[in-house]
Amino acid sequence: MNSELKKKAKEIIIKIIILSIIEFLSLLYFYKITALFIFLGSVGAIAGILMITEEIKTLLTKPKRKILKGYIIRYAFFGIILLVAGLFSSEGLFLTFLGLMNMKFAALISPK
């Protein structure tokens, strides 16, 4: 299970990177240099995938389950990333959110 989990996480991370590059290149015309905020969101998405992977490993190995703690930490991390981007500009907030959504998009396009 552990090697399968690593393989799936690596696949999703690669898809997040590919989606980020495609989005960056397509939005560069409209948002200019602000389009770099997509990569901030994508770094957060990759960190989120790694957090989920570690949480799954913990749930599989330890009998005591602390799902709520990992969930709250992960979403607080996403909130901090969005707050930082929002402090710069509203476009940065939108593009960072789009980068974070790459985690969801990559999971959706991955085969089960």
Tab-separated table of N, CA, C and O in Angstrom:
chain	number	residue	atom	x	y	z
A	1	MET	N	0.824	-1.206	0.000
A	1	MET	CA	0.000	0.000	0.000
A	1	MET	C	0.861	1.259	0.000
A	1	MET	O	0.524	2.247	-0.624
A	2	ASN	N	1.986	1.197	0.711
A	2	ASN	CA	2.835	2.371	0.835
A	2	ASN	C	3.423	2.780	-0.513
A	2	ASN	O	3.455	3.954	-0.849
A	3	SER	N	3.901	1.812	-1.293
A	3	SER	CA	4.473	2.147	-2.599
A	3	SER	C	3.386	2.619	-3.562
A	3	SER	O	3.618	3.485	-4.399
A	4	GLU	N	2.202	2.057	-3.428
A	4	GLU	CA	1.077	2.491	-4.268
A	4	GLU	C	0.671	3.922	-3.933
A	4	GLU	O	0.378	4.718	-4.828
A	5	LEU	N	0.699	4.253	-2.653
A	5	LEU	CA	0.375	5.608	-2.215
A	5	LEU	C	1.405	6.607	-2.728
A	5	LEU	O	1.053	7.683	-3.220
A	6	LYS	N	2.690	6.249	-2.656
A	6	LYS	CA	3.753	7.121	-3.162
A	6	LYS	C	3.612	7.335	-4.667
A	6	LYS	O	3.785	8.436	-5.175
A	7	LYS	N	3.301	6.258	-5.370
A	7	LYS	CA	3.153	6.331	-6.818
A	7	LYS	C	1.990	7.249	-7.200
A	7	LYS	O	2.102	8.086	-8.102
A	8	LYS	N	0.870	7.115	-6.499
A	8	LYS	CA	-0.300	7.941	-6.787
A	8	LYS	C	-0.029	9.406	-6.449
A	8	LYS	O	-0.416	10.306	-7.197
A	9	ALA	N	0.648	9.664	-5.322
A	9	ALA	CA	0.980	11.044	-4.933
A	9	ALA	C	1.915	11.677	-5.956
A	9	ALA	O	1.734	12.841	-6.335
A	10	LYS	N	2.902	10.912	-6.419
A	10	LYS	CA	3.835	11.426	-7.427
A	10	LYS	C	3.105	11.750	-8.718
A	10	LYS	O	3.357	12.787	-9.346
A	11	GLU	N	2.170	10.895	-9.114
A	11	GLU	CA	1.379	11.126	-10.326
A	11	GLU	C	0.557	12.414	-10.219
A	11	GLU	O	0.527	13.218	-11.152
A	12	ILE	N	-0.068	12.620	-9.076
A	12	ILE	CA	-0.891	13.822	-8.885
A	12	ILE	C	-0.016	15.074	-8.841
A	12	ILE	O	-0.379	16.107	-9.401
A	13	ILE	N	1.161	14.983	-8.215
A	13	ILE	CA	2.069	16.135	-8.161
A	13	ILE	C	2.543	16.518	-9.562
A	13	ILE	O	2.587	17.700	-9.906
A	14	ILE	N	2.852	15.539	-10.380
A	14	ILE	CA	3.266	15.822	-11.762
A	14	ILE	C	2.134	16.493	-12.526
A	14	ILE	O	2.353	17.459	-13.274
A	15	LYS	N	0.915	16.031	-12.326
A	15	LYS	CA	-0.230	16.640	-13.008
A	15	LYS	C	-0.469	18.068	-12.523
A	15	LYS	O	-0.849	18.933	-13.307
A	16	ILE	N	-0.244	18.326	-11.239
A	16	ILE	CA	-0.381	19.689	-10.713
A	16	ILE	C	0.634	20.608	-11.388
A	16	ILE	O	0.303	21.730	-11.796
A	17	ILE	N	1.860	20.141	-11.544
A	17	ILE	CA	2.902	20.953	-12.174
A	17	ILE	C	2.553	21.235	-13.634
A	17	ILE	O	2.671	22.370	-14.106
A	18	ILE	N	2.085	20.221	-14.345
A	18	ILE	CA	1.708	20.408	-15.754
A	18	ILE	C	0.542	21.383	-15.884
A	18	ILE	O	0.566	22.294	-16.725
A	19	LEU	N	-0.472	21.220	-15.035
A	19	LEU	CA	-1.614	22.143	-15.064
A	19	LEU	C	-1.174	23.573	-14.764
A	19	LEU	O	-1.654	24.523	-15.387
A	20	SER	N	-0.263	23.733	-13.822
A	20	SER	CA	0.217	25.072	-13.449
A	20	SER	C	0.939	25.751	-14.606
A	20	SER	O	0.734	26.937	-14.858
A	21	ILE	N	1.759	24.994	-15.297
A	21	ILE	CA	2.486	25.572	-16.424
A	21	ILE	C	1.519	25.970	-17.534
A	21	ILE	O	1.634	27.061	-18.112
A	22	ILE	N	0.545	25.115	-17.822
A	22	ILE	CA	-0.452	25.430	-18.853
A	22	ILE	C	-1.249	26.669	-18.469
A	22	ILE	O	-1.457	27.576	-19.285
A	23	GLU	N	-1.693	26.745	-17.208
A	23	GLU	CA	-2.461	27.908	-16.759
A	23	GLU	C	-1.599	29.171	-16.799
A	23	GLU	O	-2.081	30.233	-17.190
A	24	PHE	N	-0.360	29.060	-16.360
A	24	PHE	CA	0.525	30.227	-16.363
A	24	PHE	C	0.706	30.770	-17.776
A	24	PHE	O	0.583	31.973	-18.004
A	25	LEU	N	0.996	29.883	-18.703
A	25	LEU	CA	1.225	30.333	-20.077
A	25	LEU	C	-0.034	30.910	-20.714
A	25	LEU	O	0.030	31.867	-21.478
A	26	SER	N	-1.198	30.346	-20.379
A	26	SER	CA	-2.430	30.863	-20.978
A	26	SER	C	-2.902	32.160	-20.317
A	26	SER	O	-3.532	32.989	-20.971
A	27	LEU	N	-2.589	32.364	-19.054
A	27	LEU	CA	-3.033	33.582	-18.363
A	27	LEU	C	-1.974	34.688	-18.353
A	27	LEU	O	-2.245	35.788	-17.880
A	28	LEU	N	-0.803	34.391	-18.849
A	28	LEU	CA	0.266	35.387	-18.876
A	28	LEU	C	-0.128	36.598	-19.715
A	28	LEU	O	0.199	37.735	-19.370
A	29	TYR	N	-0.862	36.392	-20.769
A	29	TYR	CA	-1.294	37.493	-21.634
A	29	TYR	C	-2.235	38.444	-20.894
A	29	TYR	O	-2.146	39.657	-21.042
A	30	PHE	N	-3.129	37.883	-20.087
A	30	PHE	CA	-4.145	38.706	-19.417
A	30	PHE	C	-3.647	39.344	-18.124
A	30	PHE	O	-3.984	40.477	-17.813
A	31	TYR	N	-2.859	38.615	-17.345
A	31	TYR	CA	-2.465	39.092	-16.019
A	31	TYR	C	-1.008	39.523	-15.907
A	31	TYR	O	-0.565	39.941	-14.841
A	32	LYS	N	-0.249	39.380	-16.973
A	32	LYS	CA	1.178	39.752	-17.009
A	32	LYS	C	1.956	39.010	-15.909
A	32	LYS	O	1.790	37.824	-15.734
A	33	ILE	N	2.735	39.734	-15.129
A	33	ILE	CA	3.599	39.112	-14.126
A	33	ILE	C	2.791	38.567	-12.937
A	33	ILE	O	3.257	37.692	-12.212
A	34	THR	N	1.589	39.063	-12.748
A	34	THR	CA	0.739	38.594	-11.649
A	34	THR	C	0.371	37.122	-11.819
A	34	THR	O	0.016	36.466	-10.852
A	35	ALA	N	0.500	36.605	-13.021
A	35	ALA	CA	0.181	35.194	-13.270
A	35	ALA	C	1.106	34.260	-12.497
A	35	ALA	O	0.805	33.076	-12.354
A	36	LEU	N	2.201	34.771	-11.966
A	36	LEU	CA	3.102	33.944	-11.162
A	36	LEU	C	2.445	33.452	-9.874
A	36	LEU	O	2.915	32.491	-9.272
A	37	PHE	N	1.366	34.113	-9.451
A	37	PHE	CA	0.655	33.677	-8.254
A	37	PHE	C	0.073	32.277	-8.414
A	37	PHE	O	-0.227	31.612	-7.423
A	38	ILE	N	-0.098	31.825	-9.641
A	38	ILE	CA	-0.562	30.454	-9.869
A	38	ILE	C	0.429	29.474	-9.247
A	38	ILE	O	0.035	28.462	-8.664
A	39	PHE	N	1.708	29.788	-9.339
A	39	PHE	CA	2.718	28.894	-8.786
A	39	PHE	C	2.700	28.896	-7.253
A	39	PHE	O	3.014	27.878	-6.641
A	40	LEU	N	2.324	30.015	-6.639
A	40	LEU	CA	2.166	30.036	-5.182
A	40	LEU	C	1.067	29.068	-4.766
A	40	LEU	O	1.237	28.275	-3.838
A	41	GLY	N	-0.053	29.124	-5.468
A	41	GLY	CA	-1.139	28.196	-5.173
A	41	GLY	C	-0.761	26.758	-5.475
A	41	GLY	O	-1.148	25.839	-4.745
A	42	SER	N	0.011	26.549	-6.515
A	42	SER	CA	0.416	25.192	-6.874
A	42	SER	C	1.393	24.605	-5.850
A	42	SER	O	1.336	23.415	-5.553
A	43	VAL	N	2.270	25.437	-5.319
A	43	VAL	CA	3.158	24.969	-4.246
A	43	VAL	C	2.326	24.570	-3.035
A	43	VAL	O	2.584	23.551	-2.390
A	44	GLY	N	1.296	25.354	-2.746
A	44	GLY	CA	0.389	24.996	-1.663
A	44	GLY	C	-0.362	23.709	-1.946
A	44	GLY	O	-0.577	22.887	-1.047
A	45	ALA	N	-0.753	23.502	-3.193
A	45	ALA	CA	-1.456	22.278	-3.576
A	45	ALA	C	-0.544	21.063	-3.436
A	45	ALA	O	-0.968	20.009	-2.946
A	46	ILE	N	0.703	21.206	-3.843
A	46	ILE	CA	1.658	20.101	-3.704
A	46	ILE	C	1.899	19.798	-2.228
A	46	ILE	O	1.933	18.630	-1.815
A	47	ALA	N	2.034	20.844	-1.418
A	47	ALA	CA	2.200	20.635	0.019
A	47	ALA	C	0.957	19.971	0.611
A	47	ALA	O	1.067	19.118	1.491
A	48	GLY	N	-0.218	20.340	0.108
A	48	GLY	CA	-1.455	19.717	0.574
A	48	GLY	C	-1.506	18.237	0.241
A	48	GLY	O	-1.936	17.416	1.065
A	49	ILE	N	-1.072	17.871	-0.958
A	49	ILE	CA	-1.034	16.459	-1.335
A	49	ILE	C	-0.070	15.695	-0.430
A	49	ILE	O	-0.354	14.578	0.011
A	50	LEU	N	1.079	16.300	-0.146
A	50	LEU	CA	2.037	15.645	0.743
A	50	LEU	C	1.482	15.508	2.160
A	50	LEU	O	1.713	14.491	2.830
A	51	MET	N	0.734	16.508	2.620
A	51	MET	CA	0.101	16.419	3.936
A	51	MET	C	-0.936	15.304	3.970
A	51	MET	O	-1.018	14.548	4.948
A	52	ILE	N	-1.726	15.198	2.920
A	52	ILE	CA	-2.735	14.136	2.846
A	52	ILE	C	-2.057	12.770	2.828
A	52	ILE	O	-2.508	11.833	3.501
A	53	THR	N	-0.960	12.652	2.093
A	53	THR	CA	-0.230	11.389	2.024
A	53	THR	C	0.293	10.984	3.402
A	53	THR	O	0.162	9.830	3.807
A	54	GLU	N	0.872	11.939	4.120
A	54	GLU	CA	1.372	11.648	5.469
A	54	GLU	C	0.227	11.275	6.410
A	54	GLU	O	0.377	10.401	7.267
A	55	GLU	N	-0.900	11.935	6.253
A	55	GLU	CA	-2.048	11.625	7.097
A	55	GLU	C	-2.571	10.217	6.821
A	55	GLU	O	-2.925	9.489	7.758
A	56	ILE	N	-2.574	9.820	5.576
A	56	ILE	CA	-3.013	8.466	5.229
A	56	ILE	C	-2.048	7.440	5.810
A	56	ILE	O	-2.471	6.416	6.359
A	57	LYS	N	-0.733	7.706	5.711
A	57	LYS	CA	0.249	6.790	6.302
A	57	LYS	C	0.031	6.650	7.804
A	57	LYS	O	0.105	5.557	8.354
A	58	THR	N	-0.222	7.766	8.462
A	58	THR	CA	-0.450	7.748	9.900
A	58	THR	C	-1.712	6.970	10.240
A	58	THR	O	-1.726	6.178	11.188
A	59	LEU	N	-2.756	7.170	9.477
A	59	LEU	CA	-4.003	6.459	9.741
A	59	LEU	C	-3.871	4.959	9.522
A	59	LEU	O	-4.539	4.170	10.184
A	60	LEU	N	-3.005	4.561	8.597
A	60	LEU	CA	-2.819	3.138	8.325
A	60	LEU	C	-1.932	2.443	9.353
A	60	LEU	O	-2.063	1.245	9.567
A	61	THR	N	-1.030	3.191	9.979
A	61	THR	CA	-0.080	2.564	10.895
A	61	THR	C	-0.469	2.684	12.365
A	61	THR	O	-0.169	1.793	13.145
A	62	LYS	N	-1.137	3.738	12.741
A	62	LYS	CA	-1.478	3.941	14.151
A	62	LYS	C	-2.967	3.686	14.377
A	62	LYS	O	-3.801	4.115	13.581
A	63	PRO	N	-3.286	3.030	15.465
A	63	PRO	CA	-4.710	2.742	15.725
A	63	PRO	C	-5.511	3.978	16.124
A	63	PRO	O	-6.706	4.046	15.884
A	64	LYS	N	-4.855	4.973	16.717
A	64	LYS	CA	-5.562	6.174	17.137
A	64	LYS	C	-5.711	7.108	15.946
A	64	LYS	O	-4.735	7.469	15.306
A	65	ARG	N	-6.900	7.504	15.662
A	65	ARG	CA	-7.144	8.328	14.470
A	65	ARG	C	-7.371	9.781	14.854
A	65	ARG	O	-8.220	10.086	15.673
A	66	LYS	N	-6.607	10.645	14.196
A	66	LYS	CA	-6.726	12.084	14.440
A	66	LYS	C	-6.983	12.778	13.108
A	66	LYS	O	-6.175	13.555	12.626
A	67	ILE	N	-8.106	12.479	12.520
A	67	ILE	CA	-8.438	13.029	11.208
A	67	ILE	C	-8.679	14.534	11.308
A	67	ILE	O	-8.212	15.294	10.466
A	68	LEU	N	-9.384	14.953	12.324
A	68	LEU	CA	-9.760	16.356	12.451
A	68	LEU	C	-8.546	17.275	12.551
A	68	LEU	O	-8.526	18.345	11.945
A	69	LYS	N	-7.520	16.842	13.285
A	69	LYS	CA	-6.321	17.671	13.459
A	69	LYS	C	-5.625	17.926	12.114
A	69	LYS	O	-5.287	19.059	11.794
A	70	GLY	N	-5.424	16.884	11.331
A	70	GLY	CA	-4.776	17.042	10.029
A	70	GLY	C	-5.606	17.884	9.078
A	70	GLY	O	-5.081	18.685	8.310
A	71	TYR	N	-6.913	17.706	9.141
A	71	TYR	CA	-7.830	18.467	8.294
A	71	TYR	C	-7.742	19.958	8.612
A	71	TYR	O	-7.625	20.791	7.715
A	72	ILE	N	-7.772	20.287	9.888
A	72	ILE	CA	-7.730	21.688	10.310
A	72	ILE	C	-6.381	22.319	9.960
A	72	ILE	O	-6.331	23.453	9.460
A	73	ILE	N	-5.297	21.593	10.174
A	73	ILE	CA	-3.968	22.123	9.852
A	73	ILE	C	-3.848	22.386	8.355
A	73	ILE	O	-3.345	23.427	7.929
A	74	ARG	N	-4.335	21.454	7.543
A	74	ARG	CA	-4.236	21.600	6.088
A	74	ARG	C	-5.026	22.811	5.603
A	74	ARG	O	-4.527	23.618	4.825
A	75	TYR	N	-6.238	22.966	6.071
A	75	TYR	CA	-7.043	24.093	5.602
A	75	TYR	C	-6.602	25.422	6.193
A	75	TYR	O	-6.764	26.465	5.561
A	76	ALA	N	-6.002	25.415	7.373
A	76	ALA	CA	-5.404	26.645	7.909
A	76	ALA	C	-4.203	27.052	7.048
A	76	ALA	O	-4.006	28.242	6.761
A	77	PHE	N	-3.434	26.071	6.611
A	77	PHE	CA	-2.301	26.327	5.711
A	77	PHE	C	-2.789	26.942	4.409
A	77	PHE	O	-2.223	27.925	3.924
A	78	PHE	N	-3.859	26.392	3.833
A	78	PHE	CA	-4.426	26.949	2.604
A	78	PHE	C	-4.932	28.372	2.845
A	78	PHE	O	-4.779	29.250	2.000
A	79	GLY	N	-5.520	28.605	3.996
A	79	GLY	CA	-6.009	29.945	4.331
A	79	GLY	C	-4.880	30.951	4.436
A	79	GLY	O	-5.014	32.094	3.993
A	80	ILE	N	-3.756	30.539	5.007
A	80	ILE	CA	-2.606	31.438	5.127
A	80	ILE	C	-2.056	31.779	3.745
A	80	ILE	O	-1.722	32.936	3.462
A	81	ILE	N	-1.994	30.778	2.870
A	81	ILE	CA	-1.523	31.031	1.500
A	81	ILE	C	-2.440	32.029	0.801
A	81	ILE	O	-1.987	32.967	0.148
A	82	LEU	N	-3.744	31.849	0.944
A	82	LEU	CA	-4.693	32.775	0.312
A	82	LEU	C	-4.614	34.163	0.936
A	82	LEU	O	-4.758	35.171	0.235
A	83	LEU	N	-4.388	34.231	2.238
A	83	LEU	CA	-4.245	35.533	2.908
A	83	LEU	C	-3.027	36.282	2.387
A	83	LEU	O	-3.115	37.480	2.092
A	84	VAL	N	-1.912	35.581	2.256
A	84	VAL	CA	-0.696	36.213	1.746
A	84	VAL	C	-0.927	36.743	0.334
A	84	VAL	O	-0.548	37.864	0.002
A	85	ALA	N	-1.564	35.937	-0.509
A	85	ALA	CA	-1.827	36.380	-1.882
A	85	ALA	C	-2.821	37.536	-1.903
A	85	ALA	O	-2.676	38.470	-2.698
A	86	GLY	N	-3.815	37.504	-1.030
A	86	GLY	CA	-4.805	38.566	-0.971
A	86	GLY	C	-4.227	39.889	-0.504
A	86	GLY	O	-4.758	40.953	-0.828
A	87	LEU	N	-3.145	39.849	0.260
A	87	LEU	CA	-2.506	41.077	0.707
A	87	LEU	C	-1.855	41.822	-0.452
A	87	LEU	O	-1.684	43.036	-0.395
A	88	PHE	N	-1.493	41.101	-1.499
A	88	PHE	CA	-0.872	41.741	-2.662
A	88	PHE	C	-1.905	42.341	-3.603
A	88	PHE	O	-1.804	43.492	-3.967
A	89	SER	N	-2.879	41.529	-4.018
A	89	SER	CA	-3.893	42.041	-4.939
A	89	SER	C	-5.042	41.043	-5.047
A	89	SER	O	-4.904	39.880	-4.684
A	90	SER	N	-6.163	41.532	-5.567
A	90	SER	CA	-7.308	40.632	-5.748
A	90	SER	C	-7.048	39.650	-6.881
A	90	SER	O	-7.505	38.510	-6.847
A	91	GLU	N	-6.298	40.089	-7.901
A	91	GLU	CA	-5.942	39.156	-8.975
A	91	GLU	C	-5.027	38.065	-8.452
A	91	GLU	O	-5.136	36.903	-8.838
A	92	GLY	N	-4.108	38.436	-7.561
A	92	GLY	CA	-3.222	37.454	-6.946
A	92	GLY	C	-3.987	36.438	-6.131
A	92	GLY	O	-3.679	35.247	-6.133
A	93	LEU	N	-5.033	36.919	-5.444
A	93	LEU	CA	-5.880	36.012	-4.671
A	93	LEU	C	-6.591	35.025	-5.588
A	93	LEU	O	-6.608	33.818	-5.330
A	94	PHE	N	-7.135	35.522	-6.679
A	94	PHE	CA	-7.826	34.642	-7.628
A	94	PHE	C	-6.875	33.620	-8.243
A	94	PHE	O	-7.192	32.428	-8.334
A	95	LEU	N	-5.703	34.069	-8.656
A	95	LEU	CA	-4.757	33.172	-9.305
A	95	LEU	C	-4.181	32.147	-8.328
A	95	LEU	O	-3.947	30.995	-8.696
A	96	THR	N	-3.985	32.551	-7.084
A	96	THR	CA	-3.530	31.605	-6.075
A	96	THR	C	-4.604	30.566	-5.795
A	96	THR	O	-4.308	29.376	-5.651
A	97	PHE	N	-5.854	31.002	-5.745
A	97	PHE	CA	-6.960	30.061	-5.573
A	97	PHE	C	-7.007	29.074	-6.735
A	97	PHE	O	-7.205	27.874	-6.536
A	98	LEU	N	-6.792	29.569	-7.936
A	98	LEU	CA	-6.759	28.700	-9.109
A	98	LEU	C	-5.622	27.685	-8.991
A	98	LEU	O	-5.800	26.503	-9.320
A	99	GLY	N	-4.472	28.120	-8.510
A	99	GLY	CA	-3.355	27.202	-8.292
A	99	GLY	C	-3.663	26.152	-7.238
A	99	GLY	O	-3.297	24.987	-7.376
A	100	LEU	N	-4.346	26.553	-6.170
A	100	LEU	CA	-4.749	25.588	-5.151
A	100	LEU	C	-5.771	24.590	-5.696
A	100	LEU	O	-5.772	23.418	-5.319
A	101	MET	N	-6.620	25.047	-6.576
A	101	MET	CA	-7.626	24.156	-7.163
A	101	MET	C	-7.002	23.119	-8.088
A	101	MET	O	-7.643	22.122	-8.411
A	102	ASN	N	-5.753	23.337	-8.486
A	102	ASN	CA	-5.070	22.337	-9.310
A	102	ASN	C	-4.983	20.997	-8.586
A	102	ASN	O	-4.939	19.949	-9.220
A	103	MET	N	-4.978	21.035	-7.239
A	103	MET	CA	-4.979	19.795	-6.473
A	103	MET	C	-6.254	19.008	-6.760
A	103	MET	O	-6.222	17.798	-6.967
A	104	LYS	N	-7.366	19.692	-6.815
A	104	LYS	CA	-8.655	19.047	-7.098
A	104	LYS	C	-8.729	18.606	-8.564
A	104	LYS	O	-9.183	17.504	-8.866
A	105	PHE	N	-8.270	19.480	-9.467
A	105	PHE	CA	-8.318	19.153	-10.896
A	105	PHE	C	-7.450	17.933	-11.203
A	105	PHE	O	-7.846	17.057	-11.971
A	106	ALA	N	-6.262	17.887	-10.602
A	106	ALA	CA	-5.353	16.769	-10.866
A	106	ALA	C	-5.939	15.461	-10.336
A	106	ALA	O	-5.793	14.413	-10.969
A	107	ALA	N	-6.603	15.533	-9.199
A	107	ALA	CA	-7.237	14.316	-8.665
A	107	ALA	C	-8.396	13.875	-9.543
A	107	ALA	O	-8.639	12.678	-9.710
A	108	LEU	N	-9.107	14.839	-10.117
A	108	LEU	CA	-10.247	14.488	-10.966
A	108	LEU	C	-9.820	13.841	-12.284
A	108	LEU	O	-10.508	12.955	-12.788
A	109	ILE	N	-8.701	14.281	-12.851
A	109	ILE	CA	-8.288	13.726	-14.135
A	109	ILE	C	-7.427	12.471	-13.976
A	109	ILE	O	-7.064	11.855	-14.973
A	110	SER	N	-7.104	12.099	-12.731
A	110	SER	CA	-6.332	10.886	-12.511
A	110	SER	C	-7.253	9.676	-12.543
A	110	SER	O	-8.360	9.717	-12.007
A	111	PRO	N	-6.783	8.606	-13.158
A	111	PRO	CA	-7.602	7.390	-13.134
A	111	PRO	C	-7.646	6.817	-11.725
A	111	PRO	O	-6.704	6.969	-10.956
A	112	LYS	N	-8.700	6.167	-11.414
A	112	LYS	CA	-8.873	5.630	-10.055
A	112	LYS	C	-7.955	4.515	-9.784
A	112	LYS	O	-7.422	3.720	-9.900
